Tab-separated table of C-alpha atoms in Angstrom:
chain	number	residue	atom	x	y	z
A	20	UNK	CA	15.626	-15.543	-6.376
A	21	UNK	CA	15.710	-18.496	-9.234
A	22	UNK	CA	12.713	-17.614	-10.686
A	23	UNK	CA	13.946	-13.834	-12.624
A	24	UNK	CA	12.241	-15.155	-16.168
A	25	UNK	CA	13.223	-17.492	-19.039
A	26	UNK	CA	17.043	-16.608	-19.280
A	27	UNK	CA	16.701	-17.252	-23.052
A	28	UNK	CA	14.968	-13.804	-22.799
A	29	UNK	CA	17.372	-12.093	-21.035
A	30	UNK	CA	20.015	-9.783	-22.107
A	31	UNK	CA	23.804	-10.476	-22.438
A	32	UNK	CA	24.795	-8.552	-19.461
A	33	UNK	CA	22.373	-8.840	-16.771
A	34	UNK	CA	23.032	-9.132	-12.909
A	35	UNK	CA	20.510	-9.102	-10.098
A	36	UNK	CA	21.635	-8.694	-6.891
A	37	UNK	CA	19.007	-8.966	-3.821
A	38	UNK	CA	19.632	-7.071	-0.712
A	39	UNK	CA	19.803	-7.746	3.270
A	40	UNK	CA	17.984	-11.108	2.370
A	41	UNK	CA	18.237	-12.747	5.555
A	42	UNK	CA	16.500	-9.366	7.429
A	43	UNK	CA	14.046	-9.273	4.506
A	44	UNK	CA	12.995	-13.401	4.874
A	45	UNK	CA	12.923	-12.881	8.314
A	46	UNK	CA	10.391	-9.322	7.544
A	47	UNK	CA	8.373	-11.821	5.315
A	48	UNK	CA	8.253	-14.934	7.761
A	49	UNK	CA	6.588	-11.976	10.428
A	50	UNK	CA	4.348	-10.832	8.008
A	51	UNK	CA	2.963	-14.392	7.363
A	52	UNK	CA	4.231	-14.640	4.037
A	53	UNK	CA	5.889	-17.863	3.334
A	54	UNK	CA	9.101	-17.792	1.009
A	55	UNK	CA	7.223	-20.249	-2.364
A	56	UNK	CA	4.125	-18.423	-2.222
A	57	UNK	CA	6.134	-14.682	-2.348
A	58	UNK	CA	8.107	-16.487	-5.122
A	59	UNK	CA	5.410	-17.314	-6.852
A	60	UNK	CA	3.140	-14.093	-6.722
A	61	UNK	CA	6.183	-12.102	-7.463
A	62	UNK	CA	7.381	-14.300	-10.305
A	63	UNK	CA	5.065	-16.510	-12.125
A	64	UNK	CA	3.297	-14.520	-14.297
A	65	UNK	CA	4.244	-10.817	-16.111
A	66	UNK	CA	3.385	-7.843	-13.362
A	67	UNK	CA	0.885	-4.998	-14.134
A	68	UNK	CA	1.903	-2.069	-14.683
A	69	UNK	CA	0.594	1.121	-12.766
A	70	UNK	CA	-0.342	4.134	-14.335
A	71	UNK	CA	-0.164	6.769	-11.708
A	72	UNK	CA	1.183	10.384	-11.709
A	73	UNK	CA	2.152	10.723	-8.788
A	74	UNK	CA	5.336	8.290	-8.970
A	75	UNK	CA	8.349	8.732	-10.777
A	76	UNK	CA	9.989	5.755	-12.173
A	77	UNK	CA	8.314	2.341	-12.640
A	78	UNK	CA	5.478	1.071	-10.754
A	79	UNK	CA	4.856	-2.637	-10.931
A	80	UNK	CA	2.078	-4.782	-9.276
A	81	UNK	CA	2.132	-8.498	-9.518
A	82	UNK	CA	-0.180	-10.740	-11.145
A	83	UNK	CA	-2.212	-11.576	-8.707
A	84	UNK	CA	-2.196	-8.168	-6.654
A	85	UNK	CA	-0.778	-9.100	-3.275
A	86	UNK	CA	2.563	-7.364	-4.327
A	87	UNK	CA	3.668	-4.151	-4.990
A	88	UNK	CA	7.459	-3.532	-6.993
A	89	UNK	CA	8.258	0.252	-6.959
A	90	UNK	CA	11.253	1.966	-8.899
A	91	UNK	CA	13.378	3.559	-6.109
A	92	UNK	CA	16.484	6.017	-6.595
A	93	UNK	CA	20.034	4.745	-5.585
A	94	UNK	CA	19.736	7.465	-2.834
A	95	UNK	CA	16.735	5.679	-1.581
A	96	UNK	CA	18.524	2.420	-1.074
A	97	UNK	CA	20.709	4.038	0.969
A	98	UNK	CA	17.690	5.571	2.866
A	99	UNK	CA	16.547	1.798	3.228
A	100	UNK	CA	19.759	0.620	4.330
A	101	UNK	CA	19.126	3.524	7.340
A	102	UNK	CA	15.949	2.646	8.138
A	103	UNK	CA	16.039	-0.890	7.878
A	104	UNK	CA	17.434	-2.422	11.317
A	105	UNK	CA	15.297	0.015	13.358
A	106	UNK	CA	12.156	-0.592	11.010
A	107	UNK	CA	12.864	-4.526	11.430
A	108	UNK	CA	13.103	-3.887	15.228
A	109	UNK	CA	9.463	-2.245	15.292
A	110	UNK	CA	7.951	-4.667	13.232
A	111	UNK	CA	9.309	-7.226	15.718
A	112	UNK	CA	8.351	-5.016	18.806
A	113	UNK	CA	5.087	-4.832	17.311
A	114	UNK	CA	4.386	-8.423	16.055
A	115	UNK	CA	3.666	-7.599	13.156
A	116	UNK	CA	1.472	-5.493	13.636
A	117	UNK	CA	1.766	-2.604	11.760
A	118	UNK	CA	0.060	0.381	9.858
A	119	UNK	CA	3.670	1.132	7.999
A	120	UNK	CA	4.309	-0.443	4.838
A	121	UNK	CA	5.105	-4.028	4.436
A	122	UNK	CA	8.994	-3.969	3.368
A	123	UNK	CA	9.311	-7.031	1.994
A	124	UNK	CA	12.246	-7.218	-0.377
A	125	UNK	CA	14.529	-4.908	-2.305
A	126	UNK	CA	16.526	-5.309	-5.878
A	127	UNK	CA	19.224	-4.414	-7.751
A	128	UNK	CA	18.982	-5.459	-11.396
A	129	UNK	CA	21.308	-4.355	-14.304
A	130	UNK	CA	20.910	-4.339	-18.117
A	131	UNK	CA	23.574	-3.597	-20.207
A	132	UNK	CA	25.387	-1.532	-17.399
A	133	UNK	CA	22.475	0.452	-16.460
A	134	UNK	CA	21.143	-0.058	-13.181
A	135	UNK	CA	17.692	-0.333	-11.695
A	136	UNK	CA	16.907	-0.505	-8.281
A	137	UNK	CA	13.066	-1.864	-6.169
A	138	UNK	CA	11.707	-2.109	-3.612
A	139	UNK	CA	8.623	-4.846	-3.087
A	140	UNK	CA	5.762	-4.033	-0.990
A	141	UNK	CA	2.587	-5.510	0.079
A	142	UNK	CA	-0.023	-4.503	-1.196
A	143	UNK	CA	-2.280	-2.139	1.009
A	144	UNK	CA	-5.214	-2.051	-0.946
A	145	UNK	CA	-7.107	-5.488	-1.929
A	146	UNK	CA	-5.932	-8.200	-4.298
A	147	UNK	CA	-9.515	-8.568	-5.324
A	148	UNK	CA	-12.035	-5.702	-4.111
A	149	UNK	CA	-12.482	-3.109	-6.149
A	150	UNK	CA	-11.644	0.050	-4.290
A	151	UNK	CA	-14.391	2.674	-5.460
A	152	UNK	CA	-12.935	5.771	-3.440
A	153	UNK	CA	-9.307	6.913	-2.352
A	154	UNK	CA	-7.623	9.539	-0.564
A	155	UNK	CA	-3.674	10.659	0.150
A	156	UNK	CA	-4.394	12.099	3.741
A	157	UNK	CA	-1.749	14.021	5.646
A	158	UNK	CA	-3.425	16.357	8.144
A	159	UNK	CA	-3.001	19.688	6.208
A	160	UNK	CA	-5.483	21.706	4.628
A	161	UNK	CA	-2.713	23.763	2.673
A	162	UNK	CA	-2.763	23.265	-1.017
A	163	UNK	CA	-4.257	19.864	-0.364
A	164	UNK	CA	-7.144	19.409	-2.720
A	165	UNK	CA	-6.803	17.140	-6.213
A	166	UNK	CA	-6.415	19.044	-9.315
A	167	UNK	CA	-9.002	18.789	-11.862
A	168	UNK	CA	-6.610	16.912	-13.809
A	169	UNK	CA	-6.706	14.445	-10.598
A	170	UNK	CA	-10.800	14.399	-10.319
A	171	UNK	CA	-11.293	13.495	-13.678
A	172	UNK	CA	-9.656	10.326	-13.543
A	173	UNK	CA	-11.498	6.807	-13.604
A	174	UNK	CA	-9.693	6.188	-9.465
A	175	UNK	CA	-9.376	9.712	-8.435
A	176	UNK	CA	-6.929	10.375	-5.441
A	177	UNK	CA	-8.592	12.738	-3.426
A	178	UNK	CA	-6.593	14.752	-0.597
A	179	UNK	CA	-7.396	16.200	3.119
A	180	UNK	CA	-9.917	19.237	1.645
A	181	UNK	CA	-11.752	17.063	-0.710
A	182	UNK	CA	-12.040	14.625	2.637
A	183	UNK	CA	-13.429	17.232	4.004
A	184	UNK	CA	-15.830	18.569	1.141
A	185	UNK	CA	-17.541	15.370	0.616
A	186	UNK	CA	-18.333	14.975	4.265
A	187	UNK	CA	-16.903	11.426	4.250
A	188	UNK	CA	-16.324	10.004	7.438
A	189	UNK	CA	-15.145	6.258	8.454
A	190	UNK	CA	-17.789	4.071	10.018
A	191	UNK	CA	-15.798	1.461	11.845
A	192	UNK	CA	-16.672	-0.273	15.476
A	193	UNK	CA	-15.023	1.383	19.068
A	194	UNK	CA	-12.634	-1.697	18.991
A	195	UNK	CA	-11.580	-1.574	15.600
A	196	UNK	CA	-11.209	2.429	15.820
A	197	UNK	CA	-9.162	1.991	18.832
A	198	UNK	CA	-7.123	-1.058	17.239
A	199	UNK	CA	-6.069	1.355	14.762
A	200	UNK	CA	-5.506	4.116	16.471
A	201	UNK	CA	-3.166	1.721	19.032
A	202	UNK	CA	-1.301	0.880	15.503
A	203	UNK	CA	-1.369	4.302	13.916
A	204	UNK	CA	0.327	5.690	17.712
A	205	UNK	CA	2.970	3.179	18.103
A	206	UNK	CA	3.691	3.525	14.287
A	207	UNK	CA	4.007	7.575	14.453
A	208	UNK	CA	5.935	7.115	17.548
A	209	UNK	CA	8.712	5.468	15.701
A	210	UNK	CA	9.000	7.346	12.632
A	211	UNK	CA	9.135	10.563	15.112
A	212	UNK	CA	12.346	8.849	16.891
A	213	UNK	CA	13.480	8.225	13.186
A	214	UNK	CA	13.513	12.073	12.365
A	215	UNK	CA	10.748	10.904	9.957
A	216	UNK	CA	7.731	13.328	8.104
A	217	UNK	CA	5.874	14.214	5.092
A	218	UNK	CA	4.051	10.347	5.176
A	219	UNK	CA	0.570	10.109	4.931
A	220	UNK	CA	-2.664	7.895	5.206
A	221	UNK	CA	-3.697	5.693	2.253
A	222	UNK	CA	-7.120	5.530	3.040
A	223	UNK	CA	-9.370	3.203	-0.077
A	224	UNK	CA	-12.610	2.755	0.421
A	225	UNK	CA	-14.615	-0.363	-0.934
A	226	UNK	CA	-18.424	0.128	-1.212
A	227	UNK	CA	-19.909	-3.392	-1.236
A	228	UNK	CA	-23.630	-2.492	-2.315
A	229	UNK	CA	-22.043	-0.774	-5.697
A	230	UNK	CA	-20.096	-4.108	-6.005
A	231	UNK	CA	-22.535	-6.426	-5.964
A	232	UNK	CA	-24.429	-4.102	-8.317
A	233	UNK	CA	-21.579	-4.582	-10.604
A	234	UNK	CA	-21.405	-7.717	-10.043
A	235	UNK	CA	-24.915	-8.460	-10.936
A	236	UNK	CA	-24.573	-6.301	-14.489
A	237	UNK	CA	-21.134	-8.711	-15.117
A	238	UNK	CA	-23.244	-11.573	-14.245
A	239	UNK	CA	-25.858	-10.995	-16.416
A	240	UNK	CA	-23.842	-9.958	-19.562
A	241	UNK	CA	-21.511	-12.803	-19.332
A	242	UNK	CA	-24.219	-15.403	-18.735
A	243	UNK	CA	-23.708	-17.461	-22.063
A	244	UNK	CA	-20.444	-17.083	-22.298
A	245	UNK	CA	-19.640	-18.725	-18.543
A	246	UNK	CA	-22.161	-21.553	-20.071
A	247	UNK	CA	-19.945	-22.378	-23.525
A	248	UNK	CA	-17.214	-22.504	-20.987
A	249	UNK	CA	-18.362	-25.109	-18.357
A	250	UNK	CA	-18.966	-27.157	-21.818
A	251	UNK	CA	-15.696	-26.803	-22.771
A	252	UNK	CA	-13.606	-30.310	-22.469
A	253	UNK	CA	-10.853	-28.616	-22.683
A	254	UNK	CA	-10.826	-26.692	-19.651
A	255	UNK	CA	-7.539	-27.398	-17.404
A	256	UNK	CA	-7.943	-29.058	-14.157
A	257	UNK	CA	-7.388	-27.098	-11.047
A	258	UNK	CA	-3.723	-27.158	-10.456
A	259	UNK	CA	-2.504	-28.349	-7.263
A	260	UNK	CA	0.990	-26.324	-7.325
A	261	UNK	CA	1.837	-23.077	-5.262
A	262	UNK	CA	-0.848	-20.371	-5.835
A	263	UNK	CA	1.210	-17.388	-4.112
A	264	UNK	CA	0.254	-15.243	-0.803
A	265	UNK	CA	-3.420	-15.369	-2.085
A	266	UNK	CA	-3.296	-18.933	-3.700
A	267	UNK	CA	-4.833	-20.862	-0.276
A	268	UNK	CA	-7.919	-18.998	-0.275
A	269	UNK	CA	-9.084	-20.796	-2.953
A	270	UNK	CA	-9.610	-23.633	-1.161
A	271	UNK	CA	-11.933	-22.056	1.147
A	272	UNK	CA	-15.543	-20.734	0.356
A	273	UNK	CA	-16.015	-18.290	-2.515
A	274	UNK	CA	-16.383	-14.682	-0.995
A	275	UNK	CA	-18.723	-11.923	-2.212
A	276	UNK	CA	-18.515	-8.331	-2.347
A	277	UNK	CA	-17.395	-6.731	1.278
A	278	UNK	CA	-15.786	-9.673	2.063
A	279	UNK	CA	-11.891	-10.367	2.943
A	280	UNK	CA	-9.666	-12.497	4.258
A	281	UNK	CA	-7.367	-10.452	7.175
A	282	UNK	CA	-4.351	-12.505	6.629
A	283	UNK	CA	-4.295	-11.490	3.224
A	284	UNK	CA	-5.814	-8.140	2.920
A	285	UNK	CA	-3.766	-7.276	6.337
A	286	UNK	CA	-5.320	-3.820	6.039
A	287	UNK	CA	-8.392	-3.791	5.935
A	288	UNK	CA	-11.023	-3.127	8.111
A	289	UNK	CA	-15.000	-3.595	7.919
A	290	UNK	CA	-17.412	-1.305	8.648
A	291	UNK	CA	-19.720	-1.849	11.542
A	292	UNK	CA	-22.742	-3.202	11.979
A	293	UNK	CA	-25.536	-0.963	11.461
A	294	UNK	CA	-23.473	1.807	9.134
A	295	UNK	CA	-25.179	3.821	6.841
A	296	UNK	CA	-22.938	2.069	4.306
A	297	UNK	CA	-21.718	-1.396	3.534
A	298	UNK	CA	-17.717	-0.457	3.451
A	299	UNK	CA	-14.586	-1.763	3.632
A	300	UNK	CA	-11.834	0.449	4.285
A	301	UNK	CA	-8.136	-0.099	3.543
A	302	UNK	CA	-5.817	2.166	5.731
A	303	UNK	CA	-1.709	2.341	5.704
A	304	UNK	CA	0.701	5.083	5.728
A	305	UNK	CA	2.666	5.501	2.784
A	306	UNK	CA	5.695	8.053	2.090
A	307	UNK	CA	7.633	7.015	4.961
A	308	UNK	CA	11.636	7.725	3.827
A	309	UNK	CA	11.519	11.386	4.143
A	310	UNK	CA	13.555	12.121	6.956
A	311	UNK	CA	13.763	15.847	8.344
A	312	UNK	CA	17.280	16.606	6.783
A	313	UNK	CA	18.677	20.615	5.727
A	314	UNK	CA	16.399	20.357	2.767
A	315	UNK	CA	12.942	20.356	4.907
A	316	UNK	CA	14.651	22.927	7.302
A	317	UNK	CA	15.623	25.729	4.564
A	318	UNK	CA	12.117	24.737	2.944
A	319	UNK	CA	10.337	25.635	6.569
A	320	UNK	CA	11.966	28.557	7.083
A	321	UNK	CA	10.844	30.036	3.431
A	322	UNK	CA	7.472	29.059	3.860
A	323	UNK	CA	7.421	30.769	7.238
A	324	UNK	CA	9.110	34.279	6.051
A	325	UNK	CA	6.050	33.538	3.121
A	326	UNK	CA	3.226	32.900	4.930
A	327	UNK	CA	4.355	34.530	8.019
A	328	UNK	CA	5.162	32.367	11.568
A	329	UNK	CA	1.886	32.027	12.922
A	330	UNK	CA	-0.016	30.824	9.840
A	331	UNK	CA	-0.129	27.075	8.993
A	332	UNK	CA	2.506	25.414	6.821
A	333	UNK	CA	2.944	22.102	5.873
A	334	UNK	CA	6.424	21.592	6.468
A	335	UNK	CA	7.037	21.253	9.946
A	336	UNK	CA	8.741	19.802	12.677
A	337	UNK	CA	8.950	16.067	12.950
A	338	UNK	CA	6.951	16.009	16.175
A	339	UNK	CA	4.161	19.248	14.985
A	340	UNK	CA	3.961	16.869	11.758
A	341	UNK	CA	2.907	13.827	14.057
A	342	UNK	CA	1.144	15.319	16.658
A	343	UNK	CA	-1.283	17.659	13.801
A	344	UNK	CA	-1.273	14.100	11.469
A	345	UNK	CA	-2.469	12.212	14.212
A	346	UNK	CA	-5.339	14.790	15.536
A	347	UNK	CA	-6.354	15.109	11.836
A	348	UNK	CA	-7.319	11.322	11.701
A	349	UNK	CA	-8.301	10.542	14.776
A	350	UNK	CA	-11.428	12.893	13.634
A	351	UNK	CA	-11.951	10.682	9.868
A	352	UNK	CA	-13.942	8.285	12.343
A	353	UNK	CA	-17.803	8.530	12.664
């Protein structure tokens, strides 16, 4: 990487080591992302930072939202460095083609002896529509409902009993129900051979009739102020240099609310025609490191002598985890 920042900036001691690069470029190159335009998303401008609960450590996404740069432990580099040569191997089995996230690079920097390791990620949800709902689904109904603390935020993340209590349900075509069911089989398949549990189903939801409402009111208000600016001599011409993984779409026609490219917003998926909502839904499974080691086993057997053998717990088997994961969402559809 040769674009880290303006060295003036940086510290006196400061290395930055990148990992497996050539398995990484070649991760990228399958996932259609060219090396400039990852450079550039990743690098050009400062990265947002997440404020999320839920994740320890420092959660990063990139200026233009196509990227996401998560804080991992050293313990889960070496995880990585398990997983990565079978993981590359399914993503090249699979074409691509993929419900799992999108690995796409991982980082070692250090400052002043201190070490901080991440991991880059596509992002699963869009670059640029709004997601209005979101739930953490792993097939459980056992202590799975948000907190209060949880609802009250502006983007709740709502869990399996909340799924369940709002009678939501995902209105997508046959095919495109049966395209990700394909992905979501072949995907579970592997992380079962991989001793792999505890993941579960980002699932954001993007209602396009609130959008364009929104869209309308932002419209409205911002009226003048769009007119000083198309008066303004000033205003830079449209640059003709790398725009990153989303940069190219800006050539094309402007899209509205409910509207996405696929090669860019890789998971989404559109609701059909004639739902009883305008959606788009983004779908991926996330938490996929956790492998079923002593920890999960002395954890299952407490929560069995607890709750007794025949009533439900949530930490199971790798193969009961994939096999009650996979019934639960088969049954999200409409």
């Amino acid at each position: 990487m040769t674009r880290c920042g303006n060295r003036e900036n940086l510290p006196g001691q400061f290395k930055f080591k990148e990992y497996c690069p050539q398995v990484f470029r070649n991760l990228r190159e399958r996932f259609g992302i060219e090396d400039q335009d990852y450079q550039v998303s990743l690098t050009r401008s400062s990265p947002l930072r997440e404020e999320d609960g839920k994740y320890i450590g420092l959660r990063l996404t990139s200026y233009d939202r196509t990227l996401v740069v998560k804080e991992i432990s050293s313990e889960e580099v070496e995880e990585m460095h398990s997983f990565l040569p079978e993981y590359h191997q399914h993503i090249v089995t699979s074409h691509g083609s993929t419900l799992l996230p999108q690995f796409l690079a991982m980082y070692r920097v250090t400052v002043e002896s201190e070490d901080t390791y991440l991991l880059v990620m596509r992002n699963m949800l869009s670059h640029r529509l709004p997601v209005h709902r979101k739930y953490d689904l792993k097939g459980s109904l056992l202590t799975r409902e948000a907190s209060f603390k949880e609802k009250v935020k502006e983007l709740p993340t709502y869990k399996d009993t909340d799924f369940l209590n709002n009678m939501q349900k995902i209105y997508v075509s046959d095919e495109e129900k049966e395209k990700v069911m394909n992905k979501l089989s072949r995907d579970i398949e592997f992380l079962v051979c991989m001793r792999i549990m505890d993941y579960s189903l980002l699932l954001g939801i993007h209602d396009a009739e609130r959008a364009e409402r929104d869209e309308d009111e932002d419209v409205e208000s911002s009226g003048e102020e769009e007119e000083e600016d198309e008066n303004d001599p000033a205003a830079p011409p449209c640059s003709t240099s790398p725009e990153g993984i989303a940069g190219y779409m800006s050539s094309f026609k402007t899209m509205g609310p409910g509207e996405f490219n696929p090669y860019v917003d890789m998971y989404a998926v559109q609701s059909a025609v004639g739902a009883p909502r305008r959606e788009v839904y983004f779908m991926g499974l996330i938490d996929v490191l956790t492998q079923y080691d002593t920890k999960k086993k002395a954890a299952h057997a407490a929560r069995a002598v607890k709750h007794g053998a025949g009533a439900e717990i949530t930490t199971v088997h790798p193969e009961q985890y994939a096999k009650r994961f996979k019934e639960f969402i088969a049954k999200i559809f409409a």
